Short mmCIF file of N, CA and C in Angstrom, two decimals:
data_model
loop_
_atom_site.label_atom_id
_atom_site.label_comp_id
_atom_site.label_asym_id
_atom_site.label_seq_id
_atom_site.Cartn_x
_atom_site.Cartn_y
_atom_site.Cartn_z
N UNK A 29 0.90 -1.15 -0.01
CA UNK A 29 0.05 0.23 0.17
C UNK A 29 0.70 1.21 -0.21
N UNK A 30 0.53 2.25 -0.66
CA UNK A 30 1.24 3.37 -0.69
C UNK A 30 0.29 4.74 -0.90
N UNK A 31 0.71 6.00 -0.71
CA UNK A 31 -0.11 7.23 -0.97
C UNK A 31 0.71 8.13 -1.75
N UNK A 32 0.29 9.39 -2.05
CA UNK A 32 1.00 9.98 -2.88
C UNK A 32 1.23 11.31 -2.10
N UNK A 33 2.27 11.96 -2.37
CA UNK A 33 2.70 13.11 -1.77
C UNK A 33 3.67 14.04 -2.38
N UNK A 34 3.50 15.47 -2.15
CA UNK A 34 4.52 16.33 -3.36
C UNK A 34 5.74 16.17 -2.14
N UNK A 35 6.83 16.40 -3.23
CA UNK A 35 8.45 16.47 -2.65
C UNK A 35 8.43 17.32 -1.64
N UNK A 36 7.71 18.49 -1.54
CA UNK A 36 7.97 19.65 -0.54
C UNK A 36 7.52 19.18 0.64
N UNK A 37 6.62 17.83 0.91
CA UNK A 37 5.97 18.02 2.30
C UNK A 37 6.82 16.72 2.80
N UNK A 38 7.95 16.22 2.14
CA UNK A 38 8.61 14.99 2.78
C UNK A 38 9.56 15.88 3.90
N UNK A 39 10.20 15.12 4.89
CA UNK A 39 11.01 15.36 5.86
C UNK A 39 11.89 14.14 6.07
N UNK A 40 13.20 14.45 6.71
CA UNK A 40 13.89 13.43 7.21
C UNK A 40 13.32 12.60 7.93
N UNK A 41 13.99 11.19 8.00
CA UNK A 41 13.32 10.29 8.57
C UNK A 41 11.91 9.84 8.41
N UNK A 42 11.47 10.21 7.13
CA UNK A 42 10.02 9.91 6.75
C UNK A 42 10.46 9.07 5.50
N UNK A 43 9.50 8.24 4.94
CA UNK A 43 9.65 7.24 3.87
C UNK A 43 9.24 7.85 2.35
N UNK A 44 9.92 7.22 1.38
CA UNK A 44 9.64 7.49 0.14
C UNK A 44 10.06 6.26 -0.73
N UNK A 45 9.52 6.04 -1.85
CA UNK A 45 9.52 4.79 -2.72
C UNK A 45 10.31 5.30 -3.70
N UNK A 46 11.58 4.38 -3.97
CA UNK A 46 12.52 4.98 -4.81
C UNK A 46 12.81 3.67 -5.50
N UNK A 47 12.64 3.26 -6.87
CA UNK A 47 12.81 2.12 -7.56
C UNK A 47 12.40 1.14 -7.27
N UNK A 48 10.70 1.12 -6.76
CA UNK A 48 9.90 0.20 -5.95
C UNK A 48 10.28 -0.39 -4.94
N UNK A 49 11.06 0.74 -4.28
CA UNK A 49 11.65 -0.12 -2.85
C UNK A 49 11.24 1.30 -1.66
N UNK A 50 10.79 0.72 -0.85
CA UNK A 50 10.53 1.88 0.46
C UNK A 50 11.86 2.26 0.88
N UNK A 51 12.31 3.57 1.17
CA UNK A 51 13.28 3.81 1.68
C UNK A 51 13.24 4.80 2.70
N UNK A 52 13.98 4.90 3.76
CA UNK A 52 13.94 6.08 4.78
C UNK A 52 14.71 7.13 4.48
N UNK A 53 14.20 8.74 4.44
CA UNK A 53 14.83 9.69 4.03
C UNK A 53 15.98 10.11 5.01
N UNK A 54 17.46 10.03 4.52
CA UNK A 54 18.38 10.52 5.44
C UNK A 54 18.57 11.83 5.55
N UNK A 55 18.78 12.39 4.27
CA UNK A 55 19.16 13.83 3.93
C UNK A 55 18.25 14.44 2.68
N UNK A 56 17.67 15.70 2.91
CA UNK A 56 16.99 16.31 1.86
C UNK A 56 17.58 17.43 1.93
N UNK A 57 17.95 18.12 0.33
CA UNK A 57 18.46 19.52 0.29
C UNK A 57 17.48 20.16 -0.64
N UNK A 58 17.05 21.31 -0.86
CA UNK A 58 16.44 22.25 -1.84
C UNK A 58 17.45 23.37 -2.14
N UNK A 59 17.17 23.07 -3.73
CA UNK A 59 18.05 24.34 -4.66
C UNK A 59 17.01 25.47 -4.71
N UNK A 60 17.63 26.67 -4.93
CA UNK A 60 16.79 27.75 -5.31
C UNK A 60 16.16 27.88 -6.85
N UNK A 61 15.11 28.21 -6.84
CA UNK A 61 14.32 28.18 -8.31
C UNK A 61 15.41 28.89 -9.42
N UNK A 62 15.29 28.33 -10.55
CA UNK A 62 16.33 29.33 -11.63
C UNK A 62 15.51 30.25 -12.25
N UNK A 63 16.10 31.11 -12.93
CA UNK A 63 15.70 32.33 -13.94
C UNK A 63 14.43 31.53 -14.55
N UNK A 64 14.18 30.28 -15.24
CA UNK A 64 12.82 29.92 -16.04
C UNK A 64 12.68 28.45 -15.15
N UNK A 65 13.33 28.07 -14.26
CA UNK A 65 13.02 26.60 -13.62
C UNK A 65 12.42 26.81 -12.39
N UNK A 66 12.51 25.80 -11.70
CA UNK A 66 11.61 25.36 -10.67
C UNK A 66 12.45 24.80 -9.53
N UNK A 67 12.17 25.04 -8.28
CA UNK A 67 13.05 24.70 -7.28
C UNK A 67 13.02 23.09 -7.41
N UNK A 68 14.54 22.72 -6.96
CA UNK A 68 14.52 21.08 -6.90
C UNK A 68 14.92 20.71 -5.74
N UNK A 69 14.30 19.34 -5.18
CA UNK A 69 15.18 18.89 -4.14
C UNK A 69 15.71 17.60 -4.49
N UNK A 70 16.83 17.59 -3.64
CA UNK A 70 17.66 16.17 -3.83
C UNK A 70 17.59 15.54 -2.55
N UNK A 71 16.93 14.26 -2.63
CA UNK A 71 16.77 13.34 -1.72
C UNK A 71 17.52 12.22 -1.61
N UNK A 72 18.40 11.82 -0.67
CA UNK A 72 19.31 10.81 -0.27
C UNK A 72 18.21 10.08 0.56
N UNK A 73 18.33 8.72 0.25
CA UNK A 73 17.56 7.92 1.25
C UNK A 73 18.25 6.15 1.26
N UNK A 74 17.95 5.68 2.38
CA UNK A 74 18.49 4.21 2.27
C UNK A 74 17.16 3.16 2.19
N UNK A 75 17.38 2.22 1.70
CA UNK A 75 16.29 1.23 1.64
C UNK A 75 15.93 0.36 2.81
N UNK A 76 14.90 0.61 3.20
CA UNK A 76 14.29 -0.31 4.42
C UNK A 76 14.69 -1.82 4.69
N UNK A 77 14.44 -2.48 3.24
CA UNK A 77 14.61 -3.95 3.52
C UNK A 77 16.11 -4.29 2.82
N UNK A 78 16.77 -3.50 1.92
CA UNK A 78 17.89 -3.79 1.22
C UNK A 78 19.09 -3.16 1.75
N UNK A 79 18.66 -2.17 2.49
CA UNK A 79 19.86 -0.82 3.26
C UNK A 79 20.66 -0.46 1.99
N UNK A 80 20.44 -0.38 0.70
CA UNK A 80 21.05 0.51 -0.36
C UNK A 80 20.73 1.82 -0.31
N UNK A 81 21.98 2.73 -0.31
CA UNK A 81 21.64 3.76 -0.54
C UNK A 81 21.27 4.36 -1.84
N UNK A 82 20.07 5.25 -2.09
CA UNK A 82 19.81 5.88 -3.28
C UNK A 82 19.45 7.11 -3.09
N UNK A 83 19.66 7.93 -4.15
CA UNK A 83 19.45 9.44 -4.30
C UNK A 83 18.55 9.71 -5.50
N UNK A 84 17.71 10.61 -5.43
CA UNK A 84 16.92 10.93 -6.37
C UNK A 84 16.83 12.71 -6.50
N UNK A 85 16.35 13.22 -7.79
CA UNK A 85 16.30 14.80 -7.63
C UNK A 85 14.99 14.83 -8.40
N UNK A 86 14.15 15.35 -7.81
CA UNK A 86 12.89 15.91 -8.29
C UNK A 86 12.49 17.44 -7.94
N UNK A 87 11.59 17.86 -8.81
CA UNK A 87 10.95 19.25 -8.75
C UNK A 87 10.33 19.21 -7.38
N UNK A 88 10.12 20.12 -6.57
CA UNK A 88 9.50 20.16 -5.19
C UNK A 88 7.89 19.88 -5.09
N UNK A 89 7.49 20.56 -6.60
CA UNK A 89 5.91 20.21 -6.68
C UNK A 89 5.74 18.67 -7.52
N UNK A 90 6.99 17.79 -7.67
CA UNK A 90 6.35 16.77 -8.01
C UNK A 90 5.71 15.73 -6.99
N UNK A 91 5.12 14.75 -7.87
CA UNK A 91 4.20 13.85 -6.73
C UNK A 91 5.16 12.55 -6.72
N UNK A 92 4.98 11.97 -5.37
CA UNK A 92 5.86 10.76 -5.17
C UNK A 92 5.08 9.74 -4.52
N UNK A 93 5.39 8.73 -4.79
CA UNK A 93 4.72 7.54 -3.91
C UNK A 93 5.50 7.45 -2.51
N UNK A 94 4.67 7.50 -1.33
CA UNK A 94 5.24 7.07 -0.11
C UNK A 94 4.49 5.99 0.48
N UNK A 95 5.37 4.92 0.96
CA UNK A 95 4.99 3.71 1.51
C UNK A 95 4.16 3.78 2.92
N UNK A 96 3.36 3.06 2.93
CA UNK A 96 2.50 2.95 4.43
C UNK A 96 3.35 1.84 5.02
N UNK A 97 4.18 2.43 6.17
CA UNK A 97 4.95 1.13 6.80
C UNK A 97 3.93 1.04 7.97
N UNK A 98 3.89 -0.45 8.13
CA UNK A 98 2.91 -0.85 9.17
C UNK A 98 3.73 -1.26 10.16
N UNK A 99 3.78 -0.98 11.32
CA UNK A 99 4.63 -1.45 12.85
C UNK A 99 3.92 -2.58 13.45
N UNK A 100 4.38 -3.91 13.49
CA UNK A 100 3.41 -5.08 14.33
C UNK A 100 4.41 -5.55 15.24
N UNK A 101 3.78 -6.53 16.30
CA UNK A 101 4.21 -7.44 17.00
C UNK A 101 3.68 -8.61 16.83
N UNK A 102 4.84 -9.70 16.93
CA UNK A 102 4.65 -10.90 16.76
C UNK A 102 5.35 -11.99 17.68
N UNK A 103 4.58 -12.76 18.19
CA UNK A 103 5.34 -13.92 18.87
C UNK A 103 6.22 -14.66 18.28
N UNK A 104 7.43 -15.49 18.78
CA UNK A 104 8.19 -16.36 18.28
C UNK A 104 7.72 -17.67 18.25
N UNK A 105 6.96 -18.64 17.50
CA UNK A 105 6.75 -19.70 17.89
C UNK A 105 7.83 -20.77 17.81
N UNK A 106 8.36 -20.60 16.83
CA UNK A 106 9.63 -21.73 16.76
C UNK A 106 10.88 -21.03 15.89
N UNK A 107 11.95 -21.60 16.12
CA UNK A 107 13.41 -21.24 15.25
C UNK A 107 13.83 -22.58 14.53
N UNK A 108 14.12 -22.20 13.50
CA UNK A 108 14.75 -23.30 12.53
C UNK A 108 15.65 -22.81 11.77
N UNK A 109 16.96 -22.92 12.34
CA UNK A 109 18.17 -22.49 11.63
C UNK A 109 18.26 -21.15 11.56
N UNK A 110 18.25 -20.44 10.33
CA UNK A 110 18.19 -19.07 9.90
C UNK A 110 16.98 -18.62 9.76
N UNK A 111 15.78 -19.25 9.99
CA UNK A 111 14.45 -18.85 9.74
C UNK A 111 13.71 -19.14 11.03
N UNK A 112 12.76 -17.89 11.22
CA UNK A 112 11.88 -18.08 12.58
C UNK A 112 10.42 -17.97 12.19
N UNK A 113 9.75 -18.74 13.18
CA UNK A 113 8.30 -18.95 12.78
C UNK A 113 7.78 -17.90 13.51
N UNK A 114 6.64 -17.19 12.98
CA UNK A 114 6.35 -15.72 14.08
C UNK A 114 4.91 -15.82 13.98
N UNK A 115 3.98 -15.67 14.86
CA UNK A 115 2.50 -15.22 14.97
C UNK A 115 2.19 -13.83 15.13
N UNK A 116 1.57 -13.18 14.49
CA UNK A 116 1.17 -11.86 14.20
C UNK A 116 0.20 -11.63 15.95
N UNK A 117 0.26 -10.71 16.61
CA UNK A 117 -0.10 -10.85 17.74
C UNK A 117 -1.82 -10.15 17.78
N UNK A 118 -1.73 -9.39 16.42
CA UNK A 118 -3.04 -8.84 16.19
C UNK A 118 -4.01 -9.72 15.52
N UNK A 119 -3.80 -10.08 14.08
CA UNK A 119 -4.27 -10.92 13.39
C UNK A 119 -4.27 -12.65 13.50
N UNK A 120 -3.18 -13.02 14.47
CA UNK A 120 -2.99 -14.36 14.47
C UNK A 120 -2.42 -15.21 13.45
N UNK A 121 -1.97 -14.42 12.37
CA UNK A 121 -1.45 -15.16 11.16
C UNK A 121 -0.26 -15.47 11.47
N UNK A 122 0.20 -16.80 10.94
CA UNK A 122 1.49 -17.26 11.37
C UNK A 122 2.28 -17.24 9.82
N UNK A 123 3.70 -16.94 10.17
CA UNK A 123 4.45 -16.82 8.83
C UNK A 123 6.16 -16.92 9.01
N UNK A 124 6.79 -17.32 8.09
CA UNK A 124 8.10 -17.33 8.46
C UNK A 124 8.87 -16.44 7.92
N UNK A 125 10.08 -15.98 8.58
CA UNK A 125 10.81 -14.76 8.13
C UNK A 125 12.60 -15.15 8.29
N UNK A 126 13.36 -14.83 7.68
CA UNK A 126 14.82 -15.09 7.90
C UNK A 126 15.05 -14.12 8.98
N UNK A 127 15.96 -14.79 9.85
CA UNK A 127 16.53 -13.98 10.84
C UNK A 127 17.83 -12.81 10.67
N UNK A 128 17.68 -11.60 10.82
CA UNK A 128 18.66 -10.66 10.32
C UNK A 128 20.01 -11.04 11.26
N UNK A 129 21.01 -10.82 10.71
CA UNK A 129 22.35 -10.95 11.31
C UNK A 129 22.47 -10.59 12.87
N UNK A 130 21.86 -9.25 12.95
CA UNK A 130 22.11 -8.66 14.35
C UNK A 130 21.21 -9.37 15.50
N UNK A 131 20.01 -10.25 14.79
CA UNK A 131 19.15 -10.79 15.96
C UNK A 131 19.59 -12.39 16.12
N UNK A 132 20.49 -12.89 15.39
CA UNK A 132 20.70 -14.19 15.38
C UNK A 132 20.91 -14.99 16.76
N UNK A 133 21.46 -14.24 17.81
CA UNK A 133 21.40 -14.96 19.19
C UNK A 133 20.37 -14.67 20.17
N UNK A 134 19.56 -13.50 19.87
CA UNK A 134 18.65 -12.75 20.89
C UNK A 134 17.49 -13.43 20.70
N UNK A 135 16.97 -13.84 19.57
CA UNK A 135 15.59 -14.29 19.09
C UNK A 135 15.32 -15.91 19.97
N UNK A 136 14.18 -15.85 20.81
CA UNK A 136 13.87 -17.10 21.73
C UNK A 136 12.58 -17.41 21.48
N UNK A 137 12.07 -18.51 21.64
CA UNK A 137 10.75 -19.19 21.60
C UNK A 137 10.12 -18.43 22.65
N UNK A 138 8.84 -18.16 22.37
CA UNK A 138 7.90 -17.53 23.13
C UNK A 138 8.11 -15.93 23.41
N UNK A 139 9.16 -15.27 22.86
CA UNK A 139 9.26 -13.96 23.20
C UNK A 139 8.53 -13.37 22.04
N UNK A 140 8.25 -11.94 22.36
CA UNK A 140 7.88 -10.98 21.52
C UNK A 140 8.76 -10.48 20.46
N UNK A 141 8.56 -10.02 19.36
CA UNK A 141 9.46 -9.08 18.56
C UNK A 141 8.50 -8.07 17.85
N UNK A 142 9.47 -6.86 17.27
CA UNK A 142 8.49 -6.16 16.56
C UNK A 142 9.14 -6.38 15.04
N UNK A 143 8.23 -6.14 13.96
CA UNK A 143 8.41 -6.09 12.86
C UNK A 143 7.81 -4.96 12.08
N UNK A 144 8.44 -4.38 11.05
CA UNK A 144 7.36 -3.71 10.16
C UNK A 144 7.11 -4.50 8.76
N UNK A 145 6.09 -3.81 8.06
CA UNK A 145 5.79 -4.62 6.87
C UNK A 145 5.20 -3.43 6.03
N UNK A 146 5.64 -3.35 4.76
CA UNK A 146 5.38 -2.45 3.62
C UNK A 146 5.69 -3.17 2.21
N UNK A 147 4.70 -2.90 1.33
CA UNK A 147 4.58 -3.53 0.10
C UNK A 147 5.24 -4.93 0.21
N UNK A 148 4.34 -5.68 0.82
CA UNK A 148 4.34 -6.78 0.61
C UNK A 148 5.61 -7.66 1.16
N UNK A 149 6.49 -6.83 2.14
CA UNK A 149 7.58 -7.31 2.54
C UNK A 149 7.86 -7.13 4.17
N UNK A 150 8.46 -7.79 4.87
CA UNK A 150 8.36 -7.76 6.24
C UNK A 150 10.25 -7.76 6.38
N UNK A 151 10.23 -6.94 7.84
CA UNK A 151 11.74 -7.13 8.39
C UNK A 151 11.56 -7.15 9.97
N UNK A 152 12.47 -7.86 10.63
CA UNK A 152 12.30 -7.65 11.94
C UNK A 152 13.26 -6.48 12.49
N UNK A 153 12.48 -5.73 13.53
CA UNK A 153 13.27 -4.38 13.81
C UNK A 153 13.80 -4.39 15.16
N UNK A 154 12.99 -5.06 16.17
CA UNK A 154 13.17 -5.22 17.34
C UNK A 154 13.17 -6.39 18.32
N UNK A 155 13.84 -6.90 18.99
CA UNK A 155 13.57 -8.26 19.71
C UNK A 155 13.37 -7.50 21.33
#
């Protein structure tokens, strides 16, 4: 899911979709309008799911897609090597996810974790 917003409405630490990837805005600079042009904004962002740095330049009145980031809580049902089986505490949906490197030793069965969900992808954010 996504919504549309003008570039001038965006701020740092908010989200934007670049190359069909939800990204968190790290820095944003705007240039003054030229003699015949329009002010432009340079946006530096990092992919939420792939951690790749991306930058784009748009006119400030340009409409861009903004992802709807859903923060959720889940309970760890079981751990199977590099994968973890989780149950969402709101919808009771069960699903599997890869365990990120930084949480390899911290995840335990029966404990709750926080994850984000956007555009059909999920990522564990806190244990």
